[in-house]
Short mmCIF file of C-alpha atoms in Angstrom, two decimals:
data_model
loop_
_atom_site.label_atom_id
_atom_site.label_comp_id
_atom_site.label_asym_id
_atom_site.label_seq_id
_atom_site.Cartn_x
_atom_site.Cartn_y
_atom_site.Cartn_z
CA UNK Y 1 1.80 143.87 11.93
CA UNK Y 2 2.44 145.21 8.47
CA UNK Y 3 5.77 147.03 8.21
CA UNK Y 4 6.65 150.02 6.06
CA UNK Y 5 7.81 149.02 2.58
CA UNK Y 6 5.78 145.78 2.32
CA UNK Y 7 4.44 144.63 -1.08
CA UNK Y 8 0.97 145.96 -0.19
CA UNK Y 9 2.45 149.41 0.36
CA UNK Y 10 4.26 149.27 -2.96
CA UNK Y 11 1.11 148.16 -4.76
CA UNK Y 12 -0.77 151.10 -3.28
CA UNK Y 13 1.90 153.53 -4.48
CA UNK Y 14 1.81 152.05 -7.99
CA UNK Y 15 -1.99 152.26 -8.04
CA UNK Y 16 -1.87 155.93 -7.12
CA UNK Y 17 0.72 156.62 -9.81
CA UNK Y 18 -1.36 154.80 -12.42
CA UNK Y 19 -4.35 156.93 -11.52
CA UNK Y 20 -2.30 160.09 -11.83
CA UNK Y 21 -0.90 159.01 -15.19
CA UNK Y 22 -4.37 158.23 -16.51
CA UNK Y 23 -5.63 161.65 -15.43
CA UNK Y 24 -2.77 163.40 -17.20
CA UNK Y 25 -3.27 163.14 -20.95
CA UNK Y 26 0.04 164.97 -21.43
CA UNK Y 27 1.85 161.90 -20.05
CA UNK Y 28 0.85 159.51 -22.82
CA UNK Y 29 3.38 159.03 -25.56
CA UNK Y 30 2.44 159.33 -29.25
CA UNK Y 31 1.45 156.05 -30.92
CA UNK Y 32 4.38 153.65 -31.14
CA UNK Y 33 6.67 155.71 -28.90
CA UNK Y 34 8.37 154.57 -25.72
CA UNK Y 35 10.61 155.95 -23.00
CA UNK Y 36 13.57 155.38 -25.31
CA UNK Y 37 12.00 156.91 -28.42
CA UNK Y 38 9.72 159.86 -27.66
CA UNK Y 39 8.63 162.61 -30.02
CA UNK Y 40 8.55 166.41 -29.79
CA UNK Y 41 6.69 167.92 -32.74
CA UNK Y 42 7.69 165.09 -35.06
CA UNK Y 43 11.30 164.81 -33.87
CA UNK Y 44 12.20 161.33 -32.58
CA UNK Y 45 14.08 161.84 -29.36
CA UNK Y 46 16.12 159.30 -27.39
CA UNK Y 47 15.52 159.16 -23.66
CA UNK Y 48 17.32 157.30 -20.89
CA UNK Y 49 15.53 154.41 -19.22
CA UNK Y 50 13.80 154.86 -15.89
CA UNK Y 51 13.74 152.25 -13.15
CA UNK Y 52 10.34 153.44 -11.91
CA UNK Y 53 7.64 150.73 -12.19
CA UNK Y 54 5.72 150.96 -15.48
CA UNK Y 55 7.78 154.04 -16.38
CA UNK Y 56 5.66 156.18 -14.05
CA UNK Y 57 8.24 158.85 -13.40
CA UNK Y 58 8.72 162.51 -14.18
CA UNK Y 59 10.87 163.64 -17.07
CA UNK Y 60 11.36 166.33 -19.67
CA UNK Y 61 12.27 166.45 -23.34
CA UNK Y 62 13.88 169.59 -24.77
CA UNK Y 63 14.75 170.45 -28.36
CA UNK Y 64 16.60 173.68 -29.19
CA UNK Y 65 19.04 174.99 -31.78
CA UNK Y 66 22.32 176.43 -30.54
CA UNK Y 67 24.03 179.13 -32.55
CA UNK Y 68 27.33 177.30 -32.19
CA UNK Y 69 29.04 174.22 -33.54
CA UNK Y 70 28.17 170.91 -31.97
CA UNK Y 71 31.80 170.55 -30.89
CA UNK Y 72 31.53 173.83 -28.95
CA UNK Y 73 28.26 172.73 -27.35
CA UNK Y 74 29.76 169.41 -26.33
CA UNK Y 75 32.91 171.04 -24.99
CA UNK Y 76 30.85 173.44 -22.90
CA UNK Y 77 28.77 170.67 -21.36
CA UNK Y 78 31.91 168.68 -20.53
CA UNK Y 79 33.51 171.80 -19.04
CA UNK Y 80 30.61 172.40 -16.69
CA UNK Y 81 30.58 168.84 -15.41
CA UNK Y 82 34.38 168.85 -15.03
CA UNK Y 83 34.27 172.31 -13.44
CA UNK Y 84 32.51 170.93 -10.37
CA UNK Y 85 35.79 169.38 -9.21
CA UNK Y 86 37.79 172.62 -9.04
CA UNK Y 87 34.89 174.92 -8.24
CA UNK Y 88 34.95 176.77 -11.55
CA UNK Y 89 31.30 175.82 -12.07
CA UNK Y 90 28.47 174.64 -9.87
CA UNK Y 91 24.93 173.61 -10.67
CA UNK Y 92 22.79 176.65 -9.82
CA UNK Y 93 19.75 174.42 -9.30
CA UNK Y 94 20.18 173.53 -5.64
CA UNK Y 95 23.82 172.56 -6.21
CA UNK Y 96 23.22 169.14 -7.67
CA UNK Y 97 26.12 166.96 -8.79
CA UNK Y 98 26.54 165.78 -12.38
CA UNK Y 99 28.61 162.81 -13.51
CA UNK Y 100 29.41 161.75 -17.07
CA UNK Y 101 27.78 158.45 -18.00
CA UNK Y 102 27.42 156.13 -21.01
CA UNK Y 103 23.67 156.01 -21.64
CA UNK Y 104 24.06 156.71 -25.36
CA UNK Y 105 23.63 159.79 -27.55
CA UNK Y 106 26.37 162.37 -28.00
CA UNK Y 107 26.68 162.99 -24.26
CA UNK Y 108 24.98 161.61 -21.19
CA UNK Y 109 25.03 162.34 -17.49
CA UNK Y 110 23.48 161.49 -14.18
CA UNK Y 111 22.60 164.17 -11.65
CA UNK Y 112 22.39 163.67 -7.90
CA UNK Y 113 20.10 166.19 -6.22
CA UNK Y 114 21.63 168.69 -3.82
CA UNK Y 115 20.15 166.87 -0.82
CA UNK Y 116 21.70 163.61 -2.00
CA UNK Y 117 18.36 161.79 -2.15
CA UNK Y 118 17.60 161.29 -5.84
CA UNK Y 119 19.51 160.59 -9.06
CA UNK Y 120 18.11 161.43 -12.51
CA UNK Y 121 19.50 160.41 -15.92
CA UNK Y 122 20.10 162.74 -18.89
CA UNK Y 123 20.84 162.02 -22.55
CA UNK Y 124 21.85 164.59 -25.18
CA UNK Y 125 21.95 164.09 -28.94
CA UNK Y 126 23.71 166.81 -30.96
CA UNK Y 127 23.14 167.20 -34.70
CA UNK Y 128 24.81 169.69 -37.00
CA UNK Y 129 22.40 171.92 -38.89
CA UNK Y 130 22.84 174.69 -41.47
CA UNK Y 131 24.91 177.84 -40.92
CA UNK Y 132 27.14 176.22 -38.34
CA UNK Y 133 24.35 175.68 -35.81
CA UNK Y 134 23.69 172.62 -33.67
CA UNK Y 135 20.37 171.05 -32.80
CA UNK Y 136 20.24 169.87 -29.19
CA UNK Y 137 17.87 167.01 -28.44
CA UNK Y 138 17.84 166.31 -24.73
CA UNK Y 139 15.86 164.14 -22.34
CA UNK Y 140 15.95 163.72 -18.56
CA UNK Y 141 14.14 161.01 -16.57
CA UNK Y 142 13.59 160.56 -12.87
CA UNK Y 143 14.36 157.11 -11.53
CA UNK Y 144 11.67 156.74 -8.87
CA UNK Y 145 7.85 156.87 -9.10
CA UNK Y 146 6.88 160.54 -9.27
CA UNK Y 147 4.15 162.81 -10.55
CA UNK Y 148 5.53 166.30 -9.93
CA UNK Y 149 9.14 167.46 -10.15
CA UNK Y 150 9.09 171.24 -9.48
CA UNK Y 151 11.03 171.80 -12.71
CA UNK Y 152 13.94 169.53 -11.83
CA UNK Y 153 14.14 167.51 -15.06
CA UNK Y 154 14.02 170.65 -17.20
CA UNK Y 155 16.77 172.18 -15.08
CA UNK Y 156 18.82 168.97 -15.32
CA UNK Y 157 19.08 169.59 -19.06
CA UNK Y 158 19.02 173.37 -19.40
CA UNK Y 159 21.80 174.03 -16.89
CA UNK Y 160 24.33 172.19 -19.05
CA UNK Y 161 23.85 174.29 -22.21
CA UNK Y 162 22.23 177.60 -21.21
CA UNK Y 163 24.07 180.85 -21.94
CA UNK Y 164 24.52 184.23 -20.27
CA UNK Y 165 21.40 185.41 -22.10
CA UNK Y 166 19.30 182.90 -20.15
CA UNK Y 167 18.21 184.91 -17.13
CA UNK Y 168 15.39 184.93 -14.59
CA UNK Y 169 14.89 186.91 -11.40
CA UNK Y 170 18.12 188.83 -11.94
CA UNK Y 171 20.17 185.64 -12.19
CA UNK Y 172 21.79 184.32 -15.36
CA UNK Y 173 23.59 181.20 -16.50
CA UNK Y 174 27.39 181.31 -16.35
CA UNK Y 175 29.16 179.56 -19.25
CA UNK Y 176 32.78 178.49 -18.94
CA UNK Y 177 34.22 178.16 -22.47
CA UNK Y 178 31.52 178.90 -25.04
CA UNK Y 179 28.70 181.38 -24.51
CA UNK Y 180 26.11 180.74 -27.22
CA UNK Y 181 22.43 181.51 -27.68
CA UNK Y 182 19.69 178.98 -28.41
CA UNK Y 183 16.47 179.38 -30.36
CA UNK Y 184 13.26 177.50 -31.12
CA UNK Y 185 13.13 175.70 -27.79
CA UNK Y 186 10.39 173.07 -27.52
CA UNK Y 187 9.58 171.02 -24.45
CA UNK Y 188 7.42 168.01 -23.70
CA UNK Y 189 6.81 166.62 -20.24
CA UNK Y 190 6.38 163.22 -18.66
CA UNK Y 191 3.73 163.14 -15.95
CA UNK Y 192 3.25 166.65 -14.51
CA UNK Y 193 6.84 167.86 -14.83
CA UNK Y 194 7.19 171.61 -15.25
CA UNK Y 195 9.35 174.22 -16.97
CA UNK Y 196 10.62 177.16 -14.90
CA UNK Y 197 13.99 178.78 -15.60
CA UNK Y 198 13.67 180.85 -12.44
CA UNK Y 199 13.68 177.66 -10.38
CA UNK Y 200 16.78 176.44 -12.21
CA UNK Y 201 18.78 179.54 -11.32
CA UNK Y 202 17.70 179.75 -7.68
CA UNK Y 203 20.45 178.22 -5.54
#
C-alpha cells in the first residue's frame, strides 16, 4: 500500500505547482532573471534561495526609499530582531520569530512562523541615495512549495522597517530607535503572494 510522502505523492504535488505557476503570468521572471537576481521596474534585486523544487514557492520583492540614513535603517532592523529577546519588540504578524543570518546583502534574516511550522528567508540591500535617504531593496522567499501566502512574505519584509506612520485597521508599526517614513514603494510577487498591511499588523 502506498504510504504518505512517497515519490508519487511528491511528483503529484510538483505537477500541481507547475500548473499553478504556468497559469500565473505574474510568477515568471523577466528575461535572464533568476531567484537570486530579480527585477522590479528595472532595479536588479537580490533574493535568497528557496529550497522548493523548481523554485515554485511564494515570495515578495519590495523596493522603497527611507527618509533616513542607511545606518539608521540598519540599526532599526537589528534593534527589532534583538528586541525579541527582552520583549521590547515582537513581530505583529502572528508573532513570528526572526533570526539574523548570512545570506548576503546588507542584512539578512530568517523568520519562523508563529505556529512554528514554516521558515522563510529575507535579504535586504541598502543603498545611500541623495538628500540623506536610503533605498531599501528587500526580498523574501518561502522555502516549501506554495502558491498562496496570505501576505506573509510582504509582512516578513515590511515589519522590519515600517514606521509609526504605517497603519491599518487602527494598528500601527512600533519602531524602537529610528522612526522614519518611506516613499515610492514598489512590490513584485512570486506565485500568487499578496500585499496587505492590515494582515501584517493583526496579531
